[in-house]
């Protein structure tokens, strides 16, 4: 016998709000199996699928990318090249964030009387003025390329 959960039970067990469940259904990520009164019913397997969606979202995949990771039957079919590409993207992001963190730590601890007297900060300002530090197309903040900051 297949276990059916109504939308409130799925929301409670998965921690995913009912509004998000309805949105995921609209996007084709999950499918209800019917209704009990006005409430959608889902097969118990939806909880595993929601867990896979959560992992994908945590890794930075879009909902469209996650949708591609499921066969029409609903079984996972995860493209290993897609995973490797996302891992490479995360490596680039980590390098950028690490460089920015190092720059902020340097600026916070720099012994120069003012930041404008700090050779490292001056190099950063010149790089930004020359366009060497470009903003990411997705974000208005932060450099698009990693910076290396010299220690004082």
mmCIF file of the C-alpha atoms, coordinates in Angstrom:
data_MODEL
# 
_entry.id   MODEL 
# 
loop_
_atom_site.group_PDB 
_atom_site.id 
_atom_site.type_symbol 
_atom_site.label_atom_id 
_atom_site.label_alt_id 
_atom_site.label_comp_id 
_atom_site.label_asym_id 
_atom_site.label_entity_id 
_atom_site.label_seq_id 
_atom_site.pdbx_PDB_ins_code 
_atom_site.Cartn_x 
_atom_site.Cartn_y 
_atom_site.Cartn_z 
_atom_site.occupancy 
_atom_site.B_iso_or_equiv 
_atom_site.pdbx_formal_charge 
_atom_site.auth_seq_id 
_atom_site.auth_comp_id 
_atom_site.auth_asym_id 
_atom_site.auth_atom_id 
_atom_site.pdbx_PDB_model_num 
ATOM 1   C CA . UNK A 1 1   ? 0.000   0.000  0.000   1.00 0.00 ? 1   UNK A CA 1 
ATOM 2   C CA . UNK A 1 2   ? 1.367   3.394  -1.012  1.00 0.00 ? 2   UNK A CA 1 
ATOM 3   C CA . UNK A 1 3   ? 1.468   6.054  1.668   1.00 0.00 ? 3   UNK A CA 1 
ATOM 4   C CA . UNK A 1 4   ? -0.167  9.332  0.714   1.00 0.00 ? 4   UNK A CA 1 
ATOM 5   C CA . UNK A 1 5   ? 0.532   12.522 2.603   1.00 0.00 ? 5   UNK A CA 1 
ATOM 6   C CA . UNK A 1 6   ? -1.498  15.673 2.344   1.00 0.00 ? 6   UNK A CA 1 
ATOM 7   C CA . UNK A 1 7   ? 0.272   18.953 1.676   1.00 0.00 ? 7   UNK A CA 1 
ATOM 8   C CA . UNK A 1 8   ? 0.273   19.943 5.373   1.00 0.00 ? 8   UNK A CA 1 
ATOM 9   C CA . UNK A 1 9   ? 1.953   16.650 6.331   1.00 0.00 ? 9   UNK A CA 1 
ATOM 10  C CA . UNK A 1 10  ? 4.556   17.058 3.598   1.00 0.00 ? 10  UNK A CA 1 
ATOM 11  C CA . UNK A 1 11  ? 5.228   20.629 4.731   1.00 0.00 ? 11  UNK A CA 1 
ATOM 12  C CA . UNK A 1 12  ? 5.584   19.535 8.346   1.00 0.00 ? 12  UNK A CA 1 
ATOM 13  C CA . UNK A 1 13  ? 7.840   16.543 7.625   1.00 0.00 ? 13  UNK A CA 1 
ATOM 14  C CA . UNK A 1 14  ? 10.028  18.264 5.035   1.00 0.00 ? 14  UNK A CA 1 
ATOM 15  C CA . UNK A 1 15  ? 10.175  21.750 6.521   1.00 0.00 ? 15  UNK A CA 1 
ATOM 16  C CA . UNK A 1 16  ? 9.198   23.141 3.101   1.00 0.00 ? 16  UNK A CA 1 
ATOM 17  C CA . UNK A 1 17  ? 6.293   25.618 3.288   1.00 0.00 ? 17  UNK A CA 1 
ATOM 18  C CA . UNK A 1 18  ? 3.080   24.659 1.497   1.00 0.00 ? 18  UNK A CA 1 
ATOM 19  C CA . UNK A 1 19  ? 3.437   27.699 -0.777  1.00 0.00 ? 19  UNK A CA 1 
ATOM 20  C CA . UNK A 1 20  ? 6.835   26.404 -1.914  1.00 0.00 ? 20  UNK A CA 1 
ATOM 21  C CA . UNK A 1 21  ? 5.377   22.930 -2.465  1.00 0.00 ? 21  UNK A CA 1 
ATOM 22  C CA . UNK A 1 22  ? 2.703   24.438 -4.708  1.00 0.00 ? 22  UNK A CA 1 
ATOM 23  C CA . UNK A 1 23  ? 5.392   26.418 -6.563  1.00 0.00 ? 23  UNK A CA 1 
ATOM 24  C CA . UNK A 1 24  ? 7.535   23.285 -7.014  1.00 0.00 ? 24  UNK A CA 1 
ATOM 25  C CA . UNK A 1 25  ? 4.480   21.522 -8.388  1.00 0.00 ? 25  UNK A CA 1 
ATOM 26  C CA . UNK A 1 26  ? 3.889   24.366 -10.867 1.00 0.00 ? 26  UNK A CA 1 
ATOM 27  C CA . UNK A 1 27  ? 7.551   24.090 -11.959 1.00 0.00 ? 27  UNK A CA 1 
ATOM 28  C CA . UNK A 1 28  ? 7.165   20.319 -12.426 1.00 0.00 ? 28  UNK A CA 1 
ATOM 29  C CA . UNK A 1 29  ? 9.641   19.423 -9.692  1.00 0.00 ? 29  UNK A CA 1 
ATOM 30  C CA . UNK A 1 30  ? 7.056   17.436 -7.735  1.00 0.00 ? 30  UNK A CA 1 
ATOM 31  C CA . UNK A 1 31  ? 3.616   16.104 -8.586  1.00 0.00 ? 31  UNK A CA 1 
ATOM 32  C CA . UNK A 1 32  ? 0.562   15.595 -6.431  1.00 0.00 ? 32  UNK A CA 1 
ATOM 33  C CA . UNK A 1 33  ? -1.303  12.321 -6.782  1.00 0.00 ? 33  UNK A CA 1 
ATOM 34  C CA . UNK A 1 34  ? -4.768  13.661 -6.073  1.00 0.00 ? 34  UNK A CA 1 
ATOM 35  C CA . UNK A 1 35  ? -6.764  15.513 -3.464  1.00 0.00 ? 35  UNK A CA 1 
ATOM 36  C CA . UNK A 1 36  ? -8.360  14.938 -0.112  1.00 0.00 ? 36  UNK A CA 1 
ATOM 37  C CA . UNK A 1 37  ? -10.972 17.646 0.033   1.00 0.00 ? 37  UNK A CA 1 
ATOM 38  C CA . UNK A 1 38  ? -9.140  20.805 -0.967  1.00 0.00 ? 38  UNK A CA 1 
ATOM 39  C CA . UNK A 1 39  ? -5.710  19.523 0.053   1.00 0.00 ? 39  UNK A CA 1 
ATOM 40  C CA . UNK A 1 40  ? -3.233  18.104 -2.419  1.00 0.00 ? 40  UNK A CA 1 
ATOM 41  C CA . UNK A 1 41  ? -2.002  14.567 -1.783  1.00 0.00 ? 41  UNK A CA 1 
ATOM 42  C CA . UNK A 1 42  ? 1.553   13.410 -2.451  1.00 0.00 ? 42  UNK A CA 1 
ATOM 43  C CA . UNK A 1 43  ? 3.161   10.009 -2.599  1.00 0.00 ? 43  UNK A CA 1 
ATOM 44  C CA . UNK A 1 44  ? 5.482   9.390  0.366   1.00 0.00 ? 44  UNK A CA 1 
ATOM 45  C CA . UNK A 1 45  ? 8.448   9.427  -2.039  1.00 0.00 ? 45  UNK A CA 1 
ATOM 46  C CA . UNK A 1 46  ? 8.036   13.188 -2.401  1.00 0.00 ? 46  UNK A CA 1 
ATOM 47  C CA . UNK A 1 47  ? 10.014  13.615 0.833   1.00 0.00 ? 47  UNK A CA 1 
ATOM 48  C CA . UNK A 1 48  ? 13.129  12.072 -0.726  1.00 0.00 ? 48  UNK A CA 1 
ATOM 49  C CA . UNK A 1 49  ? 12.656  14.189 -3.841  1.00 0.00 ? 49  UNK A CA 1 
ATOM 50  C CA . UNK A 1 50  ? 12.346  17.329 -1.697  1.00 0.00 ? 50  UNK A CA 1 
ATOM 51  C CA . UNK A 1 51  ? 15.554  16.346 0.093   1.00 0.00 ? 51  UNK A CA 1 
ATOM 52  C CA . UNK A 1 52  ? 17.337  16.050 -3.281  1.00 0.00 ? 52  UNK A CA 1 
ATOM 53  C CA . UNK A 1 53  ? 15.946  19.437 -4.314  1.00 0.00 ? 53  UNK A CA 1 
ATOM 54  C CA . UNK A 1 54  ? 17.250  20.919 -1.038  1.00 0.00 ? 54  UNK A CA 1 
ATOM 55  C CA . UNK A 1 55  ? 20.709  19.486 -1.687  1.00 0.00 ? 55  UNK A CA 1 
ATOM 56  C CA . UNK A 1 56  ? 20.680  20.950 -5.189  1.00 0.00 ? 56  UNK A CA 1 
ATOM 57  C CA . UNK A 1 57  ? 19.588  24.363 -3.931  1.00 0.00 ? 57  UNK A CA 1 
ATOM 58  C CA . UNK A 1 58  ? 22.276  24.305 -1.219  1.00 0.00 ? 58  UNK A CA 1 
ATOM 59  C CA . UNK A 1 59  ? 24.883  23.574 -3.898  1.00 0.00 ? 59  UNK A CA 1 
ATOM 60  C CA . UNK A 1 60  ? 23.681  26.584 -5.882  1.00 0.00 ? 60  UNK A CA 1 
ATOM 61  C CA . UNK A 1 61  ? 21.760  24.853 -8.668  1.00 0.00 ? 61  UNK A CA 1 
ATOM 62  C CA . UNK A 1 62  ? 18.779  26.700 -10.113 1.00 0.00 ? 62  UNK A CA 1 
ATOM 63  C CA . UNK A 1 63  ? 15.356  25.062 -10.052 1.00 0.00 ? 63  UNK A CA 1 
ATOM 64  C CA . UNK A 1 64  ? 15.596  24.569 -13.823 1.00 0.00 ? 64  UNK A CA 1 
ATOM 65  C CA . UNK A 1 65  ? 18.937  22.793 -13.406 1.00 0.00 ? 65  UNK A CA 1 
ATOM 66  C CA . UNK A 1 66  ? 17.475  20.647 -10.639 1.00 0.00 ? 66  UNK A CA 1 
ATOM 67  C CA . UNK A 1 67  ? 14.488  19.758 -12.834 1.00 0.00 ? 67  UNK A CA 1 
ATOM 68  C CA . UNK A 1 68  ? 16.939  18.382 -15.420 1.00 0.00 ? 68  UNK A CA 1 
ATOM 69  C CA . UNK A 1 69  ? 18.278  16.028 -12.750 1.00 0.00 ? 69  UNK A CA 1 
ATOM 70  C CA . UNK A 1 70  ? 15.081  13.996 -12.747 1.00 0.00 ? 70  UNK A CA 1 
ATOM 71  C CA . UNK A 1 71  ? 13.896  11.612 -15.447 1.00 0.00 ? 71  UNK A CA 1 
ATOM 72  C CA . UNK A 1 72  ? 10.265  11.951 -16.599 1.00 0.00 ? 72  UNK A CA 1 
ATOM 73  C CA . UNK A 1 73  ? 9.478   9.009  -14.299 1.00 0.00 ? 73  UNK A CA 1 
ATOM 74  C CA . UNK A 1 74  ? 10.716  11.096 -11.354 1.00 0.00 ? 74  UNK A CA 1 
ATOM 75  C CA . UNK A 1 75  ? 13.820  9.043  -10.651 1.00 0.00 ? 75  UNK A CA 1 
ATOM 76  C CA . UNK A 1 76  ? 17.075  10.932 -10.213 1.00 0.00 ? 76  UNK A CA 1 
ATOM 77  C CA . UNK A 1 77  ? 19.352  11.083 -13.265 1.00 0.00 ? 77  UNK A CA 1 
ATOM 78  C CA . UNK A 1 78  ? 22.148  13.318 -12.187 1.00 0.00 ? 78  UNK A CA 1 
ATOM 79  C CA . UNK A 1 79  ? 24.667  14.386 -14.818 1.00 0.00 ? 79  UNK A CA 1 
ATOM 80  C CA . UNK A 1 80  ? 28.122  13.976 -13.306 1.00 0.00 ? 80  UNK A CA 1 
ATOM 81  C CA . UNK A 1 81  ? 29.587  16.608 -15.663 1.00 0.00 ? 81  UNK A CA 1 
ATOM 82  C CA . UNK A 1 82  ? 27.017  19.081 -14.348 1.00 0.00 ? 82  UNK A CA 1 
ATOM 83  C CA . UNK A 1 83  ? 28.124  18.260 -10.789 1.00 0.00 ? 83  UNK A CA 1 
ATOM 84  C CA . UNK A 1 84  ? 31.798  18.711 -11.714 1.00 0.00 ? 84  UNK A CA 1 
ATOM 85  C CA . UNK A 1 85  ? 31.043  22.053 -13.404 1.00 0.00 ? 85  UNK A CA 1 
ATOM 86  C CA . UNK A 1 86  ? 29.180  23.261 -10.299 1.00 0.00 ? 86  UNK A CA 1 
ATOM 87  C CA . UNK A 1 87  ? 32.098  22.147 -8.107  1.00 0.00 ? 87  UNK A CA 1 
ATOM 88  C CA . UNK A 1 88  ? 34.465  24.157 -10.347 1.00 0.00 ? 88  UNK A CA 1 
ATOM 89  C CA . UNK A 1 89  ? 32.154  27.165 -10.069 1.00 0.00 ? 89  UNK A CA 1 
ATOM 90  C CA . UNK A 1 90  ? 32.129  26.817 -6.285  1.00 0.00 ? 90  UNK A CA 1 
ATOM 91  C CA . UNK A 1 91  ? 35.949  26.661 -6.293  1.00 0.00 ? 91  UNK A CA 1 
ATOM 92  C CA . UNK A 1 92  ? 36.054  29.962 -8.220  1.00 0.00 ? 92  UNK A CA 1 
ATOM 93  C CA . UNK A 1 93  ? 33.576  31.527 -5.795  1.00 0.00 ? 93  UNK A CA 1 
ATOM 94  C CA . UNK A 1 94  ? 35.600  30.308 -2.809  1.00 0.00 ? 94  UNK A CA 1 
ATOM 95  C CA . UNK A 1 95  ? 38.776  31.834 -4.279  1.00 0.00 ? 95  UNK A CA 1 
ATOM 96  C CA . UNK A 1 96  ? 37.004  35.166 -4.867  1.00 0.00 ? 96  UNK A CA 1 
ATOM 97  C CA . UNK A 1 97  ? 35.513  35.241 -1.392  1.00 0.00 ? 97  UNK A CA 1 
ATOM 98  C CA . UNK A 1 98  ? 38.815  34.198 0.199   1.00 0.00 ? 98  UNK A CA 1 
ATOM 99  C CA . UNK A 1 99  ? 40.639  36.998 -1.621  1.00 0.00 ? 99  UNK A CA 1 
ATOM 100 C CA . UNK A 1 100 ? 37.989  39.501 -0.544  1.00 0.00 ? 100 UNK A CA 1 
ATOM 101 C CA . UNK A 1 101 ? 38.166  38.229 3.057   1.00 0.00 ? 101 UNK A CA 1 
ATOM 102 C CA . UNK A 1 102 ? 41.960  38.569 3.025   1.00 0.00 ? 102 UNK A CA 1 
ATOM 103 C CA . UNK A 1 103 ? 41.676  42.110 1.677   1.00 0.00 ? 103 UNK A CA 1 
ATOM 104 C CA . UNK A 1 104 ? 39.160  43.077 4.348   1.00 0.00 ? 104 UNK A CA 1 
ATOM 105 C CA . UNK A 1 105 ? 41.331  41.567 7.087   1.00 0.00 ? 105 UNK A CA 1 
ATOM 106 C CA . UNK A 1 106 ? 44.333  43.472 5.735   1.00 0.00 ? 106 UNK A CA 1 
ATOM 107 C CA . UNK A 1 107 ? 42.377  46.728 5.626   1.00 0.00 ? 107 UNK A CA 1 
ATOM 108 C CA . UNK A 1 108 ? 41.128  46.170 9.168   1.00 0.00 ? 108 UNK A CA 1 
ATOM 109 C CA . UNK A 1 109 ? 44.592  45.452 10.578  1.00 0.00 ? 109 UNK A CA 1 
ATOM 110 C CA . UNK A 1 110 ? 46.766  47.633 8.343   1.00 0.00 ? 110 UNK A CA 1 
ATOM 111 C CA . UNK A 1 111 ? 49.283  49.584 10.427  1.00 0.00 ? 111 UNK A CA 1 
ATOM 112 C CA . UNK A 1 112 ? 49.331  52.533 7.985   1.00 0.00 ? 112 UNK A CA 1 
ATOM 113 C CA . UNK A 1 113 ? 47.946  55.763 9.497   1.00 0.00 ? 113 UNK A CA 1 
ATOM 114 C CA . UNK A 1 114 ? 45.238  55.831 6.824   1.00 0.00 ? 114 UNK A CA 1 
ATOM 115 C CA . UNK A 1 115 ? 44.168  53.406 4.140   1.00 0.00 ? 115 UNK A CA 1 
ATOM 116 C CA . UNK A 1 116 ? 45.303  55.858 1.473   1.00 0.00 ? 116 UNK A CA 1 
ATOM 117 C CA . UNK A 1 117 ? 48.863  55.538 2.839   1.00 0.00 ? 117 UNK A CA 1 
ATOM 118 C CA . UNK A 1 118 ? 48.784  51.736 2.619   1.00 0.00 ? 118 UNK A CA 1 
ATOM 119 C CA . UNK A 1 119 ? 50.606  50.414 -0.488  1.00 0.00 ? 119 UNK A CA 1 
ATOM 120 C CA . UNK A 1 120 ? 48.323  47.382 -0.680  1.00 0.00 ? 120 UNK A CA 1 
ATOM 121 C CA . UNK A 1 121 ? 45.181  49.517 -0.476  1.00 0.00 ? 121 UNK A CA 1 
ATOM 122 C CA . UNK A 1 122 ? 46.614  51.902 -3.087  1.00 0.00 ? 122 UNK A CA 1 
ATOM 123 C CA . UNK A 1 123 ? 47.160  48.930 -5.458  1.00 0.00 ? 123 UNK A CA 1 
ATOM 124 C CA . UNK A 1 124 ? 43.531  47.898 -4.925  1.00 0.00 ? 124 UNK A CA 1 
ATOM 125 C CA . UNK A 1 125 ? 42.296  51.438 -5.651  1.00 0.00 ? 125 UNK A CA 1 
ATOM 126 C CA . UNK A 1 126 ? 44.446  51.670 -8.808  1.00 0.00 ? 126 UNK A CA 1 
ATOM 127 C CA . UNK A 1 127 ? 43.230  48.252 -9.967  1.00 0.00 ? 127 UNK A CA 1 
ATOM 128 C CA . UNK A 1 128 ? 39.606  49.304 -9.436  1.00 0.00 ? 128 UNK A CA 1 
ATOM 129 C CA . UNK A 1 129 ? 40.152  52.627 -11.245 1.00 0.00 ? 129 UNK A CA 1 
ATOM 130 C CA . UNK A 1 130 ? 41.782  50.913 -14.224 1.00 0.00 ? 130 UNK A CA 1 
ATOM 131 C CA . UNK A 1 131 ? 38.947  48.422 -14.542 1.00 0.00 ? 131 UNK A CA 1 
ATOM 132 C CA . UNK A 1 132 ? 41.116  45.471 -13.486 1.00 0.00 ? 132 UNK A CA 1 
ATOM 133 C CA . UNK A 1 133 ? 38.577  44.742 -10.776 1.00 0.00 ? 133 UNK A CA 1 
ATOM 134 C CA . UNK A 1 134 ? 35.333  44.012 -12.554 1.00 0.00 ? 134 UNK A CA 1 
ATOM 135 C CA . UNK A 1 135 ? 31.977  43.509 -10.951 1.00 0.00 ? 135 UNK A CA 1 
ATOM 136 C CA . UNK A 1 136 ? 30.209  40.197 -11.409 1.00 0.00 ? 136 UNK A CA 1 
ATOM 137 C CA . UNK A 1 137 ? 27.279  40.379 -13.857 1.00 0.00 ? 137 UNK A CA 1 
ATOM 138 C CA . UNK A 1 138 ? 25.045  38.693 -11.243 1.00 0.00 ? 138 UNK A CA 1 
ATOM 139 C CA . UNK A 1 139 ? 25.991  41.014 -8.416  1.00 0.00 ? 139 UNK A CA 1 
ATOM 140 C CA . UNK A 1 140 ? 26.661  44.691 -7.983  1.00 0.00 ? 140 UNK A CA 1 
ATOM 141 C CA . UNK A 1 141 ? 29.098  43.999 -5.142  1.00 0.00 ? 141 UNK A CA 1 
ATOM 142 C CA . UNK A 1 142 ? 32.510  42.434 -5.081  1.00 0.00 ? 142 UNK A CA 1 
ATOM 143 C CA . UNK A 1 143 ? 35.177  41.711 -7.633  1.00 0.00 ? 143 UNK A CA 1 
ATOM 144 C CA . UNK A 1 144 ? 34.578  39.248 -10.441 1.00 0.00 ? 144 UNK A CA 1 
ATOM 145 C CA . UNK A 1 145 ? 38.192  38.098 -10.369 1.00 0.00 ? 145 UNK A CA 1 
ATOM 146 C CA . UNK A 1 146 ? 40.182  37.033 -7.337  1.00 0.00 ? 146 UNK A CA 1 
ATOM 147 C CA . UNK A 1 147 ? 42.660  39.509 -5.899  1.00 0.00 ? 147 UNK A CA 1 
ATOM 148 C CA . UNK A 1 148 ? 45.823  38.673 -4.038  1.00 0.00 ? 148 UNK A CA 1 
ATOM 149 C CA . UNK A 1 149 ? 46.625  41.023 -1.220  1.00 0.00 ? 149 UNK A CA 1 
ATOM 150 C CA . UNK A 1 150 ? 50.157  41.399 0.087   1.00 0.00 ? 150 UNK A CA 1 
ATOM 151 C CA . UNK A 1 151 ? 50.675  41.284 3.809   1.00 0.00 ? 151 UNK A CA 1 
ATOM 152 C CA . UNK A 1 152 ? 52.106  44.477 5.379   1.00 0.00 ? 152 UNK A CA 1 
# 
